[in-house]
mmCIF file of C-alpha atoms in Angstrom:
data_model
loop_
_atom_site.group_PDB
_atom_site.id
_atom_site.type_symbol
_atom_site.label_atom_id
_atom_site.label_comp_id
_atom_site.label_asym_id
_atom_site.label_seq_id
_atom_site.Cartn_x
_atom_site.Cartn_y
_atom_site.Cartn_z
ATOM 1 C CA UNK A 1 145.792 162.932 -175.927
ATOM 2 C CA UNK A 2 148.831 161.791 -177.955
ATOM 3 C CA UNK A 3 148.894 165.061 -179.908
ATOM 4 C CA UNK A 4 148.606 167.034 -176.665
ATOM 5 C CA UNK A 5 151.504 165.246 -174.982
ATOM 6 C CA UNK A 6 153.671 165.540 -178.085
ATOM 7 C CA UNK A 7 152.931 169.270 -178.303
ATOM 8 C CA UNK A 8 153.873 169.727 -174.640
ATOM 9 C CA UNK A 9 157.163 167.944 -175.048
ATOM 10 C CA UNK A 10 158.093 169.662 -178.332
ATOM 11 C CA UNK A 11 157.208 173.025 -176.791
ATOM 12 C CA UNK A 12 159.423 172.303 -173.799
ATOM 13 C CA UNK A 13 162.320 171.254 -176.028
ATOM 14 C CA UNK A 14 161.906 174.379 -178.180
ATOM 15 C CA UNK A 15 161.893 176.658 -175.126
ATOM 16 C CA UNK A 16 164.975 174.955 -173.737
ATOM 17 C CA UNK A 17 166.817 175.249 -177.054
ATOM 18 C CA UNK A 18 165.876 178.918 -177.378
ATOM 19 C CA UNK A 19 167.090 179.643 -173.860
ATOM 20 C CA UNK A 20 170.447 177.999 -174.590
ATOM 21 C CA UNK A 21 170.811 180.028 -177.820
ATOM 22 C CA UNK A 22 170.154 183.276 -175.978
ATOM 23 C CA UNK A 23 172.636 182.392 -173.276
ATOM 24 C CA UNK A 24 175.392 181.793 -175.869
ATOM 25 C CA UNK A 25 174.595 185.038 -177.686
ATOM 26 C CA UNK A 26 174.688 187.004 -174.469
ATOM 27 C CA UNK A 27 178.102 185.856 -173.334
ATOM 28 C CA UNK A 28 180.339 184.221 -175.978
ATOM 29 C CA UNK A 29 182.324 181.373 -174.532
ATOM 30 C CA UNK A 30 184.361 178.542 -175.886
ATOM 31 C CA UNK A 31 182.132 175.737 -177.104
ATOM 32 C CA UNK A 32 182.050 172.883 -174.654
ATOM 33 C CA UNK A 33 181.364 169.281 -175.441
ATOM 34 C CA UNK A 34 178.227 168.077 -173.709
ATOM 35 C CA UNK A 35 178.757 164.838 -171.872
ATOM 36 C CA UNK A 36 176.964 161.953 -173.512
ATOM 37 C CA UNK A 37 176.625 159.988 -170.303
ATOM 38 C CA UNK A 38 174.682 161.114 -167.276
ATOM 39 C CA UNK A 39 173.730 158.791 -164.475
ATOM 40 C CA UNK A 40 170.762 159.640 -162.295
ATOM 41 C CA UNK A 41 171.169 157.927 -158.905
ATOM 42 C CA UNK A 42 168.822 154.991 -158.601
ATOM 43 C CA UNK A 43 167.222 155.507 -162.009
ATOM 44 C CA UNK A 44 168.845 155.262 -165.425
ATOM 45 C CA UNK A 45 172.059 156.117 -167.224
ATOM 46 C CA UNK A 46 171.496 158.496 -170.143
ATOM 47 C CA UNK A 47 174.297 157.445 -172.455
ATOM 48 C CA UNK A 48 173.160 159.041 -175.695
ATOM 49 C CA UNK A 49 171.002 161.747 -177.179
ATOM 50 C CA UNK A 50 168.321 159.147 -177.827
ATOM 51 C CA UNK A 51 168.373 158.174 -174.142
ATOM 52 C CA UNK A 52 167.972 161.783 -173.070
ATOM 53 C CA UNK A 53 165.197 162.444 -175.588
ATOM 54 C CA UNK A 54 163.332 159.304 -174.529
ATOM 55 C CA UNK A 55 163.617 160.249 -170.881
ATOM 56 C CA UNK A 56 162.450 163.801 -171.671
ATOM 57 C CA UNK A 57 159.341 162.444 -173.395
ATOM 58 C CA UNK A 58 158.667 160.289 -170.349
ATOM 59 C CA UNK A 59 158.937 163.136 -167.849
ATOM 60 C CA UNK A 60 156.828 165.410 -170.074
ATOM 61 C CA UNK A 61 154.097 162.789 -170.374
ATOM 62 C CA UNK A 62 154.237 162.050 -166.652
ATOM 63 C CA UNK A 63 153.958 165.715 -165.688
ATOM 64 C CA UNK A 64 151.007 166.258 -168.036
ATOM 65 C CA UNK A 65 149.169 163.154 -166.835
ATOM 66 C CA UNK A 66 149.811 163.969 -163.184
ATOM 67 C CA UNK A 67 148.251 167.414 -163.664
ATOM 68 C CA UNK A 68 144.919 165.716 -164.462
ATOM 69 C CA UNK A 69 144.825 164.180 -160.982
ATOM 70 C CA UNK A 70 146.254 160.761 -161.843
ATOM 71 C CA UNK A 71 148.553 159.540 -159.073
ATOM 72 C CA UNK A 72 149.945 156.320 -160.540
ATOM 73 C CA UNK A 73 149.892 154.018 -163.558
ATOM 74 C CA UNK A 74 151.014 150.481 -164.380
ATOM 75 C CA UNK A 75 154.345 151.555 -165.871
ATOM 76 C CA UNK A 76 155.068 148.162 -167.450
ATOM 77 C CA UNK A 77 151.753 148.325 -169.306
ATOM 78 C CA UNK A 78 152.454 151.943 -170.257
ATOM 79 C CA UNK A 79 155.832 150.989 -171.717
ATOM 80 C CA UNK A 80 154.266 148.026 -173.526
ATOM 81 C CA UNK A 81 151.665 150.335 -175.061
ATOM 82 C CA UNK A 82 154.387 152.701 -176.272
ATOM 83 C CA UNK A 83 156.364 149.844 -177.818
ATOM 84 C CA UNK A 84 153.297 148.387 -179.521
ATOM 85 C CA UNK A 85 152.334 151.775 -180.947
ATOM 86 C CA UNK A 86 155.838 152.378 -182.338
ATOM 87 C CA UNK A 87 156.030 148.849 -183.759
ATOM 88 C CA UNK A 88 152.867 149.506 -185.726
ATOM 89 C CA UNK A 89 151.583 145.971 -185.211
ATOM 90 C CA UNK A 90 148.659 144.537 -183.302
ATOM 91 C CA UNK A 91 147.632 146.365 -180.115
ATOM 92 C CA UNK A 92 145.611 145.013 -177.190
ATOM 93 C CA UNK A 93 142.913 147.716 -177.339
ATOM 94 C CA UNK A 94 141.097 149.333 -180.216
ATOM 95 C CA UNK A 95 141.395 153.093 -180.544
ATOM 96 C CA UNK A 96 137.839 153.461 -179.201
ATOM 97 C CA UNK A 97 138.552 151.210 -176.202
ATOM 98 C CA UNK A 98 141.781 153.039 -175.464
ATOM 99 C CA UNK A 99 140.084 156.426 -175.584
ATOM 100 C CA UNK A 100 137.304 155.194 -173.278
ATOM 101 C CA UNK A 101 139.898 153.936 -170.758
ATOM 102 C CA UNK A 102 141.655 157.306 -170.845
ATOM 103 C CA UNK A 103 138.411 159.255 -170.457
ATOM 104 C CA UNK A 104 137.226 157.110 -167.532
ATOM 105 C CA UNK A 105 140.560 157.329 -165.725
ATOM 106 C CA UNK A 106 140.810 161.106 -166.079
ATOM 107 C CA UNK A 107 137.173 161.576 -165.032
ATOM 108 C CA UNK A 108 137.726 159.547 -161.851
ATOM 109 C CA UNK A 109 141.026 161.276 -161.086
ATOM 110 C CA UNK A 110 139.515 164.693 -161.706
ATOM 111 C CA UNK A 111 136.618 163.944 -159.342
ATOM 112 C CA UNK A 112 139.024 162.898 -156.587
ATOM 113 C CA UNK A 113 141.169 165.977 -157.202
ATOM 114 C CA UNK A 114 138.149 168.282 -157.110
ATOM 115 C CA UNK A 115 136.917 166.709 -153.882
ATOM 116 C CA UNK A 116 140.313 167.201 -152.264
ATOM 117 C CA UNK A 117 140.444 170.831 -153.429
ATOM 118 C CA UNK A 118 136.945 171.468 -152.074
ATOM 119 C CA UNK A 119 137.870 170.020 -148.698
ATOM 120 C CA UNK A 120 140.982 172.191 -148.600
ATOM 121 C CA UNK A 121 138.898 175.230 -149.554
ATOM 122 C CA UNK A 122 136.393 174.473 -146.793
ATOM 123 C CA UNK A 123 139.206 174.720 -144.285
ATOM 124 C CA UNK A 124 140.685 177.818 -145.929
ATOM 125 C CA UNK A 125 137.347 179.615 -146.207
ATOM 126 C CA UNK A 126 135.860 178.346 -142.940
ATOM 127 C CA UNK A 127 135.579 181.903 -141.545
ATOM 128 C CA UNK A 128 133.600 182.996 -144.623
ATOM 129 C CA UNK A 129 131.299 179.977 -144.398
ATOM 130 C CA UNK A 130 130.686 180.733 -140.726
ATOM 131 C CA UNK A 131 130.066 184.420 -141.476
ATOM 132 C CA UNK A 132 127.437 183.514 -144.071
ATOM 133 C CA UNK A 133 125.701 181.029 -141.794
ATOM 134 C CA UNK A 134 125.595 183.465 -138.879
ATOM 135 C CA UNK A 135 124.345 186.306 -141.076
ATOM 136 C CA UNK A 136 121.509 184.224 -142.540
ATOM 137 C CA UNK A 137 120.572 182.872 -139.129
ATOM 138 C CA UNK A 138 120.149 186.385 -137.753
ATOM 139 C CA UNK A 139 118.649 187.817 -140.944
ATOM 140 C CA UNK A 140 115.739 185.378 -141.010
ATOM 141 C CA UNK A 141 114.598 186.770 -137.652
ATOM 142 C CA UNK A 142 113.977 190.214 -139.149
ATOM 143 C CA UNK A 143 110.391 191.272 -139.796
ATOM 144 C CA UNK A 144 109.470 190.867 -143.448
ATOM 145 C CA UNK A 145 112.157 188.297 -144.273
ATOM 146 C CA UNK A 146 110.856 184.921 -145.441
ATOM 147 C CA UNK A 147 112.862 181.707 -145.796
ATOM 148 C CA UNK A 148 112.131 178.915 -148.257
ATOM 149 C CA UNK A 149 112.802 175.208 -147.761
ATOM 150 C CA UNK A 150 116.074 175.459 -149.685
ATOM 151 C CA UNK A 151 117.426 178.181 -147.386
ATOM 152 C CA UNK A 152 116.807 181.080 -149.751
ATOM 153 C CA UNK A 153 115.686 184.236 -147.936
ATOM 154 C CA UNK A 154 113.752 187.090 -149.523
ATOM 155 C CA UNK A 155 112.172 190.396 -148.621
ATOM 156 C CA UNK A 156 109.454 192.122 -150.638
ATOM 157 C CA UNK A 157 110.454 195.736 -151.319
ATOM 158 C CA UNK A 158 107.748 196.451 -153.900
ATOM 159 C CA UNK A 159 104.796 194.132 -154.539
ATOM 160 C CA UNK A 160 103.881 193.767 -158.199
ATOM 161 C CA UNK A 161 100.610 192.552 -159.683
ATOM 162 C CA UNK A 162 101.803 190.967 -162.940
ATOM 163 C CA UNK A 163 102.276 187.364 -163.950
ATOM 164 C CA UNK A 164 104.853 185.169 -162.216
ATOM 165 C CA UNK A 165 107.485 183.505 -164.420
ATOM 166 C CA UNK A 166 108.262 179.787 -164.543
ATOM 167 C CA UNK A 167 111.727 178.233 -164.638
ATOM 168 C CA UNK A 168 111.618 177.947 -168.430
ATOM 169 C CA UNK A 169 110.613 181.566 -168.993
ATOM 170 C CA UNK A 170 112.901 184.375 -170.030
ATOM 171 C CA UNK A 171 112.697 187.521 -167.891
ATOM 172 C CA UNK A 172 113.755 191.158 -168.120
ATOM 173 C CA UNK A 173 115.220 192.486 -164.859
ATOM 174 C CA UNK A 174 117.208 195.238 -163.225
ATOM 175 C CA UNK A 175 119.432 194.084 -160.365
ATOM 176 C CA UNK A 176 122.289 194.883 -158.021
ATOM 177 C CA UNK A 177 124.503 192.285 -156.319
ATOM 178 C CA UNK A 178 126.674 192.706 -153.223
ATOM 179 C CA UNK A 179 128.700 190.642 -150.804
ATOM 180 C CA UNK A 180 127.724 190.549 -147.127
ATOM 181 C CA UNK A 181 130.222 193.326 -146.408
ATOM 182 C CA UNK A 182 128.348 195.613 -148.820
ATOM 183 C CA UNK A 183 130.879 195.437 -151.660
ATOM 184 C CA UNK A 184 129.053 195.630 -154.977
ATOM 185 C CA UNK A 185 130.201 193.167 -157.633
ATOM 186 C CA UNK A 186 127.586 193.756 -160.343
ATOM 187 C CA UNK A 187 124.751 196.124 -161.239
ATOM 188 C CA UNK A 188 122.576 196.508 -164.316
ATOM 189 C CA UNK A 189 121.562 199.919 -162.947
ATOM 190 C CA UNK A 190 125.155 201.114 -163.281
ATOM 191 C CA UNK A 191 125.270 199.847 -166.854
ATOM 192 C CA UNK A 192 122.112 201.830 -167.616
ATOM 193 C CA UNK A 193 120.045 198.989 -169.067
ATOM 194 C CA UNK A 194 118.162 195.932 -167.795
ATOM 195 C CA UNK A 195 119.167 192.409 -168.749
ATOM 196 C CA UNK A 196 117.126 189.573 -170.225
ATOM 197 C CA UNK A 197 117.903 185.888 -169.581
ATOM 198 C CA UNK A 198 116.218 182.474 -169.204
ATOM 199 C CA UNK A 199 115.597 181.588 -165.559
ATOM 200 C CA UNK A 200 116.966 178.073 -165.908
ATOM 201 C CA UNK A 201 120.425 179.377 -166.823
ATOM 202 C CA UNK A 202 121.318 181.360 -163.727
ATOM 203 C CA UNK A 203 122.336 180.461 -160.176
ATOM 204 C CA UNK A 204 119.785 178.338 -158.262
ATOM 205 C CA UNK A 205 118.940 181.185 -155.892
ATOM 206 C CA UNK A 206 117.817 183.306 -158.840
ATOM 207 C CA UNK A 207 115.931 180.486 -160.536
ATOM 208 C CA UNK A 208 113.949 179.843 -157.371
ATOM 209 C CA UNK A 209 113.606 183.419 -156.165
ATOM 210 C CA UNK A 210 112.511 185.200 -159.337
ATOM 211 C CA UNK A 211 109.712 182.655 -159.795
ATOM 212 C CA UNK A 212 108.227 184.023 -156.561
ATOM 213 C CA UNK A 213 107.961 187.509 -158.052
ATOM 214 C CA UNK A 214 104.946 188.893 -159.922
ATOM 215 C CA UNK A 215 106.035 191.210 -162.746
ATOM 216 C CA UNK A 216 106.440 194.744 -161.421
ATOM 217 C CA UNK A 217 107.889 193.532 -158.112
ATOM 218 C CA UNK A 218 111.168 194.379 -156.476
ATOM 219 C CA UNK A 219 112.595 191.821 -154.049
ATOM 220 C CA UNK A 220 115.733 191.559 -151.987
ATOM 221 C CA UNK A 221 117.296 188.091 -151.936
ATOM 222 C CA UNK A 222 119.732 186.713 -149.378
ATOM 223 C CA UNK A 223 121.330 183.689 -151.027
ATOM 224 C CA UNK A 224 123.415 181.045 -149.194
ATOM 225 C CA UNK A 225 126.556 179.945 -150.994
ATOM 226 C CA UNK A 226 125.128 176.582 -152.086
ATOM 227 C CA UNK A 227 122.419 178.437 -154.041
ATOM 228 C CA UNK A 228 124.921 180.976 -155.413
ATOM 229 C CA UNK A 229 128.369 180.212 -156.858
ATOM 230 C CA UNK A 230 129.193 177.461 -154.381
ATOM 231 C CA UNK A 231 132.671 176.168 -153.657
ATOM 232 C CA UNK A 232 134.225 177.847 -156.701
ATOM 233 C CA UNK A 233 133.037 181.425 -156.405
ATOM 234 C CA UNK A 234 132.984 183.574 -159.543
ATOM 235 C CA UNK A 235 135.960 185.480 -160.879
ATOM 236 C CA UNK A 236 137.971 187.803 -158.679
ATOM 237 C CA UNK A 237 134.979 189.557 -157.105
ATOM 238 C CA UNK A 238 133.033 186.642 -155.599
ATOM 239 C CA UNK A 239 135.177 184.383 -153.381
ATOM 240 C CA UNK A 240 134.325 180.697 -152.842
ATOM 241 C CA UNK A 241 131.571 179.973 -150.300
ATOM 242 C CA UNK A 242 130.157 183.502 -150.535
ATOM 243 C CA UNK A 243 126.616 184.223 -149.392
ATOM 244 C CA UNK A 244 125.228 186.974 -151.633
ATOM 245 C CA UNK A 245 122.631 189.740 -151.500
ATOM 246 C CA UNK A 246 120.683 190.786 -154.603
ATOM 247 C CA UNK A 247 118.090 193.462 -155.175
ATOM 248 C CA UNK A 248 116.032 192.341 -158.174
ATOM 249 C CA UNK A 249 113.345 194.254 -160.037
ATOM 250 C CA UNK A 250 111.249 192.074 -162.361
ATOM 251 C CA UNK A 251 110.272 194.326 -165.246
ATOM 252 C CA UNK A 252 108.750 191.811 -167.614
ATOM 253 C CA UNK A 253 108.196 188.097 -168.214
ATOM 254 C CA UNK A 254 109.259 187.562 -171.822
ATOM 255 C CA UNK A 255 107.896 184.050 -172.110
ATOM 256 C CA UNK A 256 109.518 180.740 -172.906
#
């Protein structure tokens, strides 16, 4: 953490210095004396280069820590920790204890931040969530479509007679994936070769659905967002909260 914050600050200082150098080279002007005293209303007077550097380190550290989701700290304790570290004497926490405190705080802050982002996304993508729910509600009424307890829907296009895989098996499949609007985002058919993967390392809808398939089958899966890529989506092609449609052909169960 210390190395990271130091790197951020040094990088910022280097960029700033480089920008100033370019500005001087671009338009030569008479060298001006930089004021050594700058008072920020209600905060602190920066009376020397050391003051400015110290303040710069503080703002750099604060910005970096805030980006993790932390909203506040005990600033007196923070300052005390800095002083103790520079003094090189006895500190209140061992390195292991300090690292554990940092890890716990960032984990909690990150969880809160993620929850807030998810709630904001639910509002932003409410129309997409509604579209998926309405589609699945109507789709399950179609003849031939079956719905599992989890909400996964599937349709048998070709019934195979081979062995069914388990969650720990690796399988060889051909597949095509589309959004509800028909936009294709992936296809092994287009790449000209099937793909092999372990069933316990894909989205939940695949893990559950492919286990229903005897080898030689071809199924069509209608996967609600919580069994697909969830609140995050995947890359630029699969937005958050997307319900997905896959056509999957199980060519072979490779084994565990």
